[in-house]
mmCIF file of N, CA, C and O in Angstrom:
data_model
loop_
_atom_site.group_PDB
_atom_site.id
_atom_site.type_symbol
_atom_site.label_atom_id
_atom_site.label_comp_id
_atom_site.label_asym_id
_atom_site.label_seq_id
_atom_site.Cartn_x
_atom_site.Cartn_y
_atom_site.Cartn_z
ATOM 1 N N UNK A 26 60.265 83.565 127.705
ATOM 2 C CA UNK A 26 58.722 84.019 128.321
ATOM 3 C C UNK A 26 58.226 83.393 126.652
ATOM 4 O O UNK A 26 56.668 82.538 126.574
ATOM 5 N N UNK A 27 58.647 83.946 125.576
ATOM 6 C CA UNK A 27 57.892 83.139 124.127
ATOM 7 C C UNK A 27 57.958 81.440 124.110
ATOM 8 O O UNK A 27 57.030 81.250 123.117
ATOM 9 N N UNK A 28 59.077 80.749 124.897
ATOM 10 C CA UNK A 28 58.691 79.523 124.413
ATOM 11 C C UNK A 28 56.945 78.958 125.031
ATOM 12 O O UNK A 28 57.313 77.532 124.959
ATOM 13 N N UNK A 29 56.918 79.675 126.205
ATOM 14 C CA UNK A 29 55.463 79.129 126.453
ATOM 15 C C UNK A 29 54.444 79.795 126.405
ATOM 16 O O UNK A 29 53.585 78.272 126.946
ATOM 17 N N UNK A 30 54.200 79.798 125.407
ATOM 18 C CA UNK A 30 53.002 81.004 125.005
ATOM 19 C C UNK A 30 52.947 79.622 123.512
ATOM 20 O O UNK A 30 53.443 78.676 123.338
ATOM 21 N N UNK A 31 51.585 79.905 123.701
ATOM 22 C CA UNK A 31 50.756 79.035 122.767
ATOM 23 C C UNK A 31 50.698 79.152 121.853
ATOM 24 O O UNK A 31 51.749 80.322 120.801
ATOM 25 N N UNK A 32 50.224 78.657 120.731
ATOM 26 C CA UNK A 32 50.197 78.560 119.366
ATOM 27 C C UNK A 32 51.482 77.922 118.556
ATOM 28 O O UNK A 32 52.311 79.337 117.273
ATOM 29 N N UNK A 33 52.710 77.819 119.513
ATOM 30 C CA UNK A 33 53.933 76.904 118.674
ATOM 31 C C UNK A 33 53.597 76.590 117.198
ATOM 32 O O UNK A 33 53.579 75.745 116.592
ATOM 33 N N UNK A 34 55.460 76.981 116.585
ATOM 34 C CA UNK A 34 55.685 76.486 115.263
ATOM 35 C C UNK A 34 55.497 74.905 115.430
ATOM 36 O O UNK A 34 56.375 74.735 116.174
ATOM 37 N N UNK A 35 56.138 74.446 114.112
ATOM 38 C CA UNK A 35 56.144 73.213 115.180
ATOM 39 C C UNK A 35 57.813 72.976 114.719
ATOM 40 O O UNK A 35 58.872 73.723 113.978
ATOM 41 N N UNK A 36 58.335 71.671 114.643
ATOM 42 C CA UNK A 36 60.357 71.572 114.617
ATOM 43 C C UNK A 36 59.862 71.468 113.483
ATOM 44 O O UNK A 36 60.942 72.538 112.520
ATOM 45 N N UNK A 37 59.275 70.728 112.297
ATOM 46 C CA UNK A 37 59.597 71.095 111.175
ATOM 47 C C UNK A 37 59.782 72.179 110.727
ATOM 48 O O UNK A 37 60.885 72.704 109.639
ATOM 49 N N UNK A 38 58.484 73.565 111.023
ATOM 50 C CA UNK A 38 58.608 74.873 110.290
ATOM 51 C C UNK A 38 59.969 75.677 110.555
ATOM 52 O O UNK A 38 60.472 75.739 109.865
ATOM 53 N N UNK A 39 60.004 75.208 111.999
ATOM 54 C CA UNK A 39 61.280 75.948 112.581
ATOM 55 C C UNK A 39 62.605 75.691 111.503
ATOM 56 O O UNK A 39 63.214 76.448 111.285
ATOM 57 N N UNK A 40 63.238 74.637 111.368
ATOM 58 C CA UNK A 40 64.339 74.002 111.028
ATOM 59 C C UNK A 40 63.791 74.467 109.637
ATOM 60 O O UNK A 40 64.877 75.234 108.607
ATOM 61 N N UNK A 41 62.840 74.693 108.822
ATOM 62 C CA UNK A 41 62.885 75.342 107.657
ATOM 63 C C UNK A 41 63.085 76.112 107.154
ATOM 64 O O UNK A 41 63.460 76.626 106.303
ATOM 65 N N UNK A 42 62.457 77.561 108.571
ATOM 66 C CA UNK A 42 62.683 79.000 108.136
ATOM 67 C C UNK A 42 63.846 78.872 108.542
ATOM 68 O O UNK A 42 64.451 79.798 107.796
ATOM 69 N N UNK A 43 64.965 78.289 109.424
ATOM 70 C CA UNK A 43 66.395 78.337 109.316
ATOM 71 C C UNK A 43 66.884 78.243 108.449
ATOM 72 O O UNK A 43 67.589 78.657 108.013
ATOM 73 N N UNK A 44 66.574 77.247 107.973
ATOM 74 C CA UNK A 44 67.621 76.463 106.585
ATOM 75 C C UNK A 44 66.846 77.729 105.168
ATOM 76 O O UNK A 44 68.226 78.574 104.560
ATOM 77 N N UNK A 45 66.603 78.517 104.984
ATOM 78 C CA UNK A 45 66.175 79.700 104.158
ATOM 79 C C UNK A 45 66.317 80.743 104.175
ATOM 80 O O UNK A 45 67.300 81.752 103.559
ATOM 81 N N UNK A 46 66.755 80.849 106.286
ATOM 82 C CA UNK A 46 67.839 82.092 106.445
ATOM 83 C C UNK A 46 69.338 81.845 106.048
ATOM 84 O O UNK A 46 69.811 82.930 105.230
ATOM 85 N N UNK A 47 69.789 80.671 106.331
ATOM 86 C CA UNK A 47 70.949 80.167 105.965
ATOM 87 C C UNK A 47 71.279 80.601 104.605
ATOM 88 O O UNK A 47 72.405 80.889 104.001
ATOM 89 N N UNK A 48 70.271 79.786 103.920
ATOM 90 C CA UNK A 48 70.329 80.074 102.148
ATOM 91 C C UNK A 48 70.704 81.574 101.663
ATOM 92 O O UNK A 48 71.121 81.976 101.076
ATOM 93 N N UNK A 49 69.804 82.159 102.226
ATOM 94 C CA UNK A 49 69.639 83.608 101.673
ATOM 95 C C UNK A 49 71.039 84.583 102.349
ATOM 96 O O UNK A 49 71.208 85.125 101.446
ATOM 97 N N UNK A 50 71.486 83.971 103.396
ATOM 98 C CA UNK A 50 72.818 84.820 104.119
ATOM 99 C C UNK A 50 73.355 84.237 102.953
ATOM 100 O O UNK A 50 73.975 84.915 103.103
ATOM 101 N N UNK A 51 74.137 83.274 102.399
ATOM 102 C CA UNK A 51 74.982 82.692 101.649
ATOM 103 C C UNK A 51 75.029 82.930 100.703
ATOM 104 O O UNK A 51 75.662 83.777 99.843
ATOM 105 N N UNK A 52 73.665 83.392 99.776
ATOM 106 C CA UNK A 52 73.323 84.639 98.482
ATOM 107 C C UNK A 52 73.800 85.557 99.086
ATOM 108 O O UNK A 52 74.129 86.423 97.889
ATOM 109 N N UNK A 53 73.306 86.854 99.975
ATOM 110 C CA UNK A 53 73.972 87.612 100.025
ATOM 111 C C UNK A 53 75.251 88.146 100.623
ATOM 112 O O UNK A 53 75.603 89.135 100.268
ATOM 113 N N UNK A 54 76.090 86.994 101.510
ATOM 114 C CA UNK A 54 77.508 86.758 101.668
ATOM 115 C C UNK A 54 78.077 86.436 100.056
ATOM 116 O O UNK A 54 78.943 87.670 99.593
ATOM 117 N N UNK A 55 77.543 86.385 99.141
ATOM 118 C CA UNK A 55 78.055 85.832 98.317
ATOM 119 C C UNK A 55 78.867 86.826 97.040
ATOM 120 O O UNK A 55 79.228 87.188 96.089
ATOM 121 N N UNK A 56 77.243 87.756 96.995
ATOM 122 C CA UNK A 56 76.835 89.052 95.363
ATOM 123 C C UNK A 56 77.862 89.577 96.704
ATOM 124 O O UNK A 56 78.489 90.817 95.789
ATOM 125 N N UNK A 57 77.517 89.777 97.876
ATOM 126 C CA UNK A 57 78.984 91.149 98.078
ATOM 127 C C UNK A 57 80.420 90.929 98.223
ATOM 128 O O UNK A 57 80.700 91.413 97.365
ATOM 129 N N UNK A 58 80.448 89.443 98.036
ATOM 130 C CA UNK A 58 81.964 89.337 97.792
ATOM 131 C C UNK A 58 82.284 89.158 96.555
ATOM 132 O O UNK A 58 83.336 90.447 96.006
ATOM 133 N N UNK A 59 81.239 89.139 95.136
ATOM 134 C CA UNK A 59 81.358 89.263 94.118
ATOM 135 C C UNK A 59 81.210 90.700 93.351
ATOM 136 O O UNK A 59 82.080 91.131 92.083
ATOM 137 N N UNK A 60 80.523 91.643 94.415
ATOM 138 C CA UNK A 60 80.944 93.058 94.316
ATOM 139 C C UNK A 60 82.056 93.527 94.086
ATOM 140 O O UNK A 60 81.930 94.568 93.463
ATOM 141 N N UNK A 61 82.286 92.892 94.510
ATOM 142 C CA UNK A 61 84.180 93.533 94.591
ATOM 143 C C UNK A 61 84.774 93.428 93.246
ATOM 144 O O UNK A 61 86.383 93.961 93.337
ATOM 145 N N UNK A 62 84.955 92.079 92.127
ATOM 146 C CA UNK A 62 85.123 92.165 91.349
ATOM 147 C C UNK A 62 85.927 92.865 90.489
ATOM 148 O O UNK A 62 85.283 94.385 90.608
ATOM 149 N N UNK A 63 87.123 92.989 90.209
ATOM 150 C CA UNK A 63 87.561 94.212 89.168
ATOM 151 C C UNK A 63 88.104 95.375 90.168
ATOM 152 O O UNK A 63 88.416 96.179 89.310
ATOM 153 N N UNK A 64 87.590 95.861 92.016
ATOM 154 C CA UNK A 64 88.052 96.351 92.460
ATOM 155 C C UNK A 64 89.645 96.132 93.004
ATOM 156 O O UNK A 64 90.094 95.245 92.766
ATOM 157 N N UNK A 65 90.516 97.223 93.048
ATOM 158 C CA UNK A 65 91.667 97.498 94.458
ATOM 159 C C UNK A 65 91.285 97.745 95.423
ATOM 160 O O UNK A 65 90.668 98.735 95.544
ATOM 161 N N UNK A 66 91.836 96.702 96.127
ATOM 162 C CA UNK A 66 91.542 96.776 97.704
ATOM 163 C C UNK A 66 92.877 96.893 98.787
ATOM 164 O O UNK A 66 93.747 96.116 97.617
ATOM 165 N N UNK A 67 93.160 97.878 99.564
ATOM 166 C CA UNK A 67 94.378 97.204 100.375
ATOM 167 C C UNK A 67 93.970 95.780 100.890
ATOM 168 O O UNK A 67 92.515 95.604 101.418
ATOM 169 N N UNK A 68 95.265 94.612 100.890
ATOM 170 C CA UNK A 68 94.801 93.494 101.762
ATOM 171 C C UNK A 68 95.654 93.166 103.053
ATOM 172 O O UNK A 68 97.263 93.401 102.502
ATOM 173 N N UNK A 69 95.489 93.045 103.805
ATOM 174 C CA UNK A 69 96.788 92.387 104.972
ATOM 175 C C UNK A 69 96.694 90.931 105.138
ATOM 176 O O UNK A 69 96.060 90.380 104.949
ATOM 177 N N UNK A 70 98.003 90.092 105.010
ATOM 178 C CA UNK A 70 98.378 88.981 103.973
ATOM 179 C C UNK A 70 98.098 88.229 105.786
ATOM 180 O O UNK A 70 98.945 88.778 106.323
ATOM 181 N N UNK A 71 97.626 87.596 106.105
ATOM 182 C CA UNK A 71 98.256 86.558 107.192
ATOM 183 C C UNK A 71 99.047 85.587 107.583
ATOM 184 O O UNK A 71 99.733 85.290 108.897
ATOM 185 N N UNK A 72 98.870 85.168 106.053
ATOM 186 C CA UNK A 72 98.739 82.895 106.494
ATOM 187 C C UNK A 72 99.101 83.058 105.053
ATOM 188 O O UNK A 72 99.284 83.015 104.065
ATOM 189 N N UNK A 73 100.264 82.058 104.726
ATOM 190 C CA UNK A 73 100.157 80.579 103.666
ATOM 191 C C UNK A 73 98.895 79.554 103.902
ATOM 192 O O UNK A 73 98.803 79.620 105.040
ATOM 193 N N UNK A 74 98.776 79.099 102.522
ATOM 194 C CA UNK A 74 97.436 78.016 102.603
ATOM 195 C C UNK A 74 98.246 77.387 101.277
ATOM 196 O O UNK A 74 98.416 78.073 100.543
ATOM 197 N N UNK A 75 97.638 76.124 101.239
ATOM 198 C CA UNK A 75 98.097 75.104 100.352
ATOM 199 C C UNK A 75 96.752 74.656 99.929
ATOM 200 O O UNK A 75 96.394 73.916 100.537
ATOM 201 N N UNK A 76 96.199 75.031 98.593
ATOM 202 C CA UNK A 76 94.584 74.804 98.327
ATOM 203 C C UNK A 76 95.071 73.535 97.335
ATOM 204 O O UNK A 76 95.785 74.407 96.379
ATOM 205 N N UNK A 77 94.271 72.423 97.324
ATOM 206 C CA UNK A 77 94.639 71.404 95.658
ATOM 207 C C UNK A 77 96.209 71.867 95.204
ATOM 208 O O UNK A 77 96.696 72.063 93.808
ATOM 209 N N UNK A 78 97.165 71.212 96.195
ATOM 210 C CA UNK A 78 98.426 71.555 95.182
ATOM 211 C C UNK A 78 99.347 73.109 95.479
ATOM 212 O O UNK A 78 100.541 73.049 94.844
ATOM 213 N N UNK A 79 98.405 73.867 95.601
ATOM 214 C CA UNK A 79 98.822 75.247 95.443
ATOM 215 C C UNK A 79 99.322 76.281 96.514
ATOM 216 O O UNK A 79 98.071 76.299 97.191
ATOM 217 N N UNK A 80 100.093 76.659 96.972
ATOM 218 C CA UNK A 80 100.605 77.690 97.704
ATOM 219 C C UNK A 80 99.484 78.946 97.449
ATOM 220 O O UNK A 80 100.339 79.545 96.028
ATOM 221 N N UNK A 81 99.453 79.769 98.435
ATOM 222 C CA UNK A 81 98.516 80.937 98.474
ATOM 223 C C UNK A 81 98.916 81.951 99.202
ATOM 224 O O UNK A 81 99.133 81.233 100.882
ATOM 225 N N UNK A 82 99.810 82.612 99.861
ATOM 226 C CA UNK A 82 99.710 83.776 100.788
ATOM 227 C C UNK A 82 97.824 84.189 100.647
ATOM 228 O O UNK A 82 97.252 85.217 99.978
ATOM 229 N N UNK A 83 97.398 83.918 102.167
ATOM 230 C CA UNK A 83 96.367 84.461 102.716
ATOM 231 C C UNK A 83 96.100 85.619 102.796
ATOM 232 O O UNK A 83 96.572 86.079 104.011
ATOM 233 N N UNK A 84 94.232 86.119 102.744
ATOM 234 C CA UNK A 84 94.030 87.734 103.598
ATOM 235 C C UNK A 84 92.864 88.043 103.701
ATOM 236 O O UNK A 84 92.313 87.456 102.812
ATOM 237 N N UNK A 85 92.964 89.732 103.765
ATOM 238 C CA UNK A 85 91.822 90.345 104.766
ATOM 239 C C UNK A 85 91.754 91.370 103.950
ATOM 240 O O UNK A 85 92.731 92.187 104.245
ATOM 241 N N UNK A 86 90.729 91.768 103.173
ATOM 242 C CA UNK A 86 90.244 93.220 103.107
ATOM 243 C C UNK A 86 90.000 94.152 104.037
ATOM 244 O O UNK A 86 89.796 93.672 104.593
ATOM 245 N N UNK A 87 89.675 95.719 103.965
ATOM 246 C CA UNK A 87 89.255 95.819 105.131
ATOM 247 C C UNK A 87 87.455 95.444 105.082
ATOM 248 O O UNK A 87 87.701 96.222 106.736
ATOM 249 N N UNK A 88 87.288 94.899 104.375
ATOM 250 C CA UNK A 88 85.742 94.830 104.328
ATOM 251 C C UNK A 88 85.916 93.213 105.261
ATOM 252 O O UNK A 88 84.486 93.144 105.362
ATOM 253 N N UNK A 89 87.709 92.796 105.552
ATOM 254 C CA UNK A 89 86.762 91.642 105.881
ATOM 255 C C UNK A 89 86.401 89.880 105.065
ATOM 256 O O UNK A 89 86.034 89.315 105.016
ATOM 257 N N UNK A 90 87.221 90.923 103.544
ATOM 258 C CA UNK A 90 87.174 89.363 102.560
ATOM 259 C C UNK A 90 88.313 88.180 102.449
ATOM 260 O O UNK A 90 89.004 89.430 102.403
ATOM 261 N N UNK A 91 87.539 87.470 102.778
ATOM 262 C CA UNK A 91 88.895 86.670 102.423
ATOM 263 C C UNK A 91 89.606 86.468 101.248
ATOM 264 O O UNK A 91 88.601 85.937 99.765
ATOM 265 N N UNK A 92 90.846 87.136 100.940
ATOM 266 C CA UNK A 92 91.563 86.700 99.759
ATOM 267 C C UNK A 92 92.860 85.775 99.980
ATOM 268 O O UNK A 92 93.550 85.630 100.522
ATOM 269 N N UNK A 93 92.936 85.592 98.357
ATOM 270 C CA UNK A 93 94.092 84.760 98.241
ATOM 271 C C UNK A 93 95.027 84.890 96.945
ATOM 272 O O UNK A 93 94.198 85.002 96.067
ATOM 273 N N UNK A 94 96.395 85.138 97.235
ATOM 274 C CA UNK A 94 97.010 85.275 96.726
ATOM 275 C C UNK A 94 98.088 84.127 95.633
ATOM 276 O O UNK A 94 99.123 83.677 96.633
ATOM 277 N N UNK A 95 98.188 83.577 94.476
ATOM 278 C CA UNK A 95 99.296 82.560 94.429
ATOM 279 C C UNK A 95 100.324 83.492 94.455
ATOM 280 O O UNK A 95 100.886 83.307 92.784
ATOM 281 N N UNK A 96 100.876 82.361 95.384
ATOM 282 C CA UNK A 96 102.973 82.832 95.082
ATOM 283 C C UNK A 96 103.471 82.138 96.660
ATOM 284 O O UNK A 96 102.696 81.807 97.272
ATOM 285 N N UNK A 97 104.234 81.338 95.986
ATOM 286 C CA UNK A 97 105.550 80.721 97.397
ATOM 287 C C UNK A 97 105.911 81.460 98.455
ATOM 288 O O UNK A 97 106.092 81.659 99.285
ATOM 289 N N UNK A 98 106.031 83.116 98.532
ATOM 290 C CA UNK A 98 106.786 84.213 98.491
ATOM 291 C C UNK A 98 106.256 84.379 99.791
ATOM 292 O O UNK A 98 104.706 84.782 100.047
ATOM 293 N N UNK A 99 106.827 84.843 101.054
ATOM 294 C CA UNK A 99 106.026 84.741 102.255
ATOM 295 C C UNK A 99 105.396 86.067 102.080
ATOM 296 O O UNK A 99 106.589 86.892 102.484
ATOM 297 N N UNK A 100 104.548 86.597 102.400
ATOM 298 C CA UNK A 100 103.331 88.341 102.326
ATOM 299 C C UNK A 100 103.233 88.590 103.533
ATOM 300 O O UNK A 100 102.612 89.423 104.080
ATOM 301 N N UNK A 101 103.028 87.442 105.122
ATOM 302 C CA UNK A 101 102.380 87.858 105.556
ATOM 303 C C UNK A 101 103.273 88.627 106.687
ATOM 304 O O UNK A 101 104.002 89.225 106.653
ATOM 305 N N UNK A 102 101.710 89.824 106.803
ATOM 306 C CA UNK A 102 102.436 90.870 107.914
ATOM 307 C C UNK A 102 102.395 92.563 106.543
ATOM 308 O O UNK A 102 102.106 93.546 107.239
ATOM 309 N N UNK A 103 102.119 92.177 105.896
ATOM 310 C CA UNK A 103 102.251 93.195 104.508
ATOM 311 C C UNK A 103 100.936 93.681 103.774
ATOM 312 O O UNK A 103 99.738 92.888 104.578
ATOM 313 N N UNK A 104 101.027 94.865 104.543
ATOM 314 C CA UNK A 104 99.313 95.565 103.119
ATOM 315 C C UNK A 104 100.430 95.642 101.326
ATOM 316 O O UNK A 104 100.708 96.546 101.628
ATOM 317 N N UNK A 105 99.394 94.999 101.058
ATOM 318 C CA UNK A 105 99.395 95.807 99.410
ATOM 319 C C UNK A 105 98.680 95.703 98.891
ATOM 320 O O UNK A 105 97.284 95.584 99.434
ATOM 321 N N UNK A 106 97.923 96.523 97.760
ATOM 322 C CA UNK A 106 97.093 96.788 96.562
ATOM 323 C C UNK A 106 97.126 95.845 96.011
ATOM 324 O O UNK A 106 97.812 94.975 95.430
ATOM 325 N N UNK A 107 95.752 95.200 95.843
ATOM 326 C CA UNK A 107 95.173 94.289 94.993
ATOM 327 C C UNK A 107 94.115 94.381 94.369
ATOM 328 O O UNK A 107 93.149 94.635 94.911
ATOM 329 N N UNK A 108 93.776 93.852 93.213
ATOM 330 C CA UNK A 108 92.817 93.257 92.860
ATOM 331 C C UNK A 108 92.029 92.231 92.477
ATOM 332 O O UNK A 108 92.698 91.503 92.243
ATOM 333 N N UNK A 109 91.041 91.811 93.170
ATOM 334 C CA UNK A 109 90.423 90.845 93.256
ATOM 335 C C UNK A 109 89.492 90.968 91.705
ATOM 336 O O UNK A 109 88.691 91.414 91.033
ATOM 337 N N UNK A 110 90.165 89.224 91.365
ATOM 338 C CA UNK A 110 89.722 88.988 89.911
ATOM 339 C C UNK A 110 89.016 88.471 89.788
ATOM 340 O O UNK A 110 87.853 87.801 88.784
ATOM 341 N N UNK A 111 88.268 86.917 90.947
ATOM 342 C CA UNK A 111 87.493 85.940 90.987
ATOM 343 C C UNK A 111 87.018 85.350 92.171
ATOM 344 O O UNK A 111 87.676 85.507 92.491
ATOM 345 N N UNK A 112 85.663 84.647 92.232
ATOM 346 C CA UNK A 112 85.679 83.808 93.540
ATOM 347 C C UNK A 112 86.807 82.275 92.962
ATOM 348 O O UNK A 112 87.014 82.001 91.786
ATOM 349 N N UNK A 113 87.206 81.895 93.844
ATOM 350 C CA UNK A 113 88.151 80.955 94.560
ATOM 351 C C UNK A 113 87.623 79.701 94.655
ATOM 352 O O UNK A 113 87.721 78.951 93.744
ATOM 353 N N UNK A 114 87.139 79.719 95.126
ATOM 354 C CA UNK A 114 85.809 79.178 96.163
ATOM 355 C C UNK A 114 84.590 79.382 97.033
ATOM 356 O O UNK A 114 84.420 80.456 96.802
ATOM 357 N N UNK A 115 84.116 78.490 98.260
ATOM 358 C CA UNK A 115 83.534 79.099 99.069
ATOM 359 C C UNK A 115 83.149 80.807 98.684
ATOM 360 O O UNK A 115 81.806 81.639 98.882
ATOM 361 N N UNK A 116 84.017 80.542 99.384
ATOM 362 C CA UNK A 116 84.046 81.354 100.699
ATOM 363 C C UNK A 116 85.205 82.669 100.093
ATOM 364 O O UNK A 116 85.350 83.518 101.037
ATOM 365 N N UNK A 117 86.337 82.422 99.384
ATOM 366 C CA UNK A 117 87.670 83.222 98.669
ATOM 367 C C UNK A 117 87.741 83.823 97.700
ATOM 368 O O UNK A 117 87.557 82.522 97.300
ATOM 369 N N UNK A 118 87.689 84.972 98.055
ATOM 370 C CA UNK A 118 88.492 85.591 96.334
ATOM 371 C C UNK A 118 89.977 85.059 96.301
ATOM 372 O O UNK A 118 90.705 85.351 96.581
ATOM 373 N N UNK A 119 89.916 85.078 93.986
ATOM 374 C CA UNK A 119 90.975 85.694 94.302
ATOM 375 C C UNK A 119 91.244 86.740 94.145
ATOM 376 O O UNK A 119 90.849 87.095 93.370
ATOM 377 N N UNK A 120 93.007 87.054 94.125
ATOM 378 C CA UNK A 120 93.354 88.348 93.586
ATOM 379 C C UNK A 120 94.990 88.059 92.807
ATOM 380 O O UNK A 120 94.940 87.974 92.993
ATOM 381 N N UNK A 121 94.960 89.607 92.624
ATOM 382 C CA UNK A 121 96.362 89.837 91.480
ATOM 383 C C UNK A 121 97.060 91.290 92.023
ATOM 384 O O UNK A 121 96.631 91.893 92.461
ATOM 385 N N UNK A 122 98.326 90.947 92.294
ATOM 386 C CA UNK A 122 99.173 92.433 93.209
ATOM 387 C C UNK A 122 99.527 92.916 91.353
ATOM 388 O O UNK A 122 100.782 92.122 90.845
ATOM 389 N N UNK A 123 99.367 94.565 91.469
ATOM 390 C CA UNK A 123 99.828 94.698 89.867
ATOM 391 C C UNK A 123 101.946 95.264 90.679
ATOM 392 O O UNK A 123 101.454 95.546 91.489
#
């Protein structure tokens, strides 16, 4: 029913608001992930992935933060305690296993 009401926003305003919301979501998501730097978390490893010619074991924390551990060893299916070290890429955090 709302789409048939008067005083509709223009398409340009709607698109501008959507882009602002996406930008805000991305900023909050990044801040959330970065708040875990320096913490130790259990990680479930799920797959191997090569990024920029480097092999990583990829997994997720219980908060579903995607993490990468630089090793050629297959860790798929294992749960390990890992320290979150830094941001590796837009959505992936690099970890260290002690």
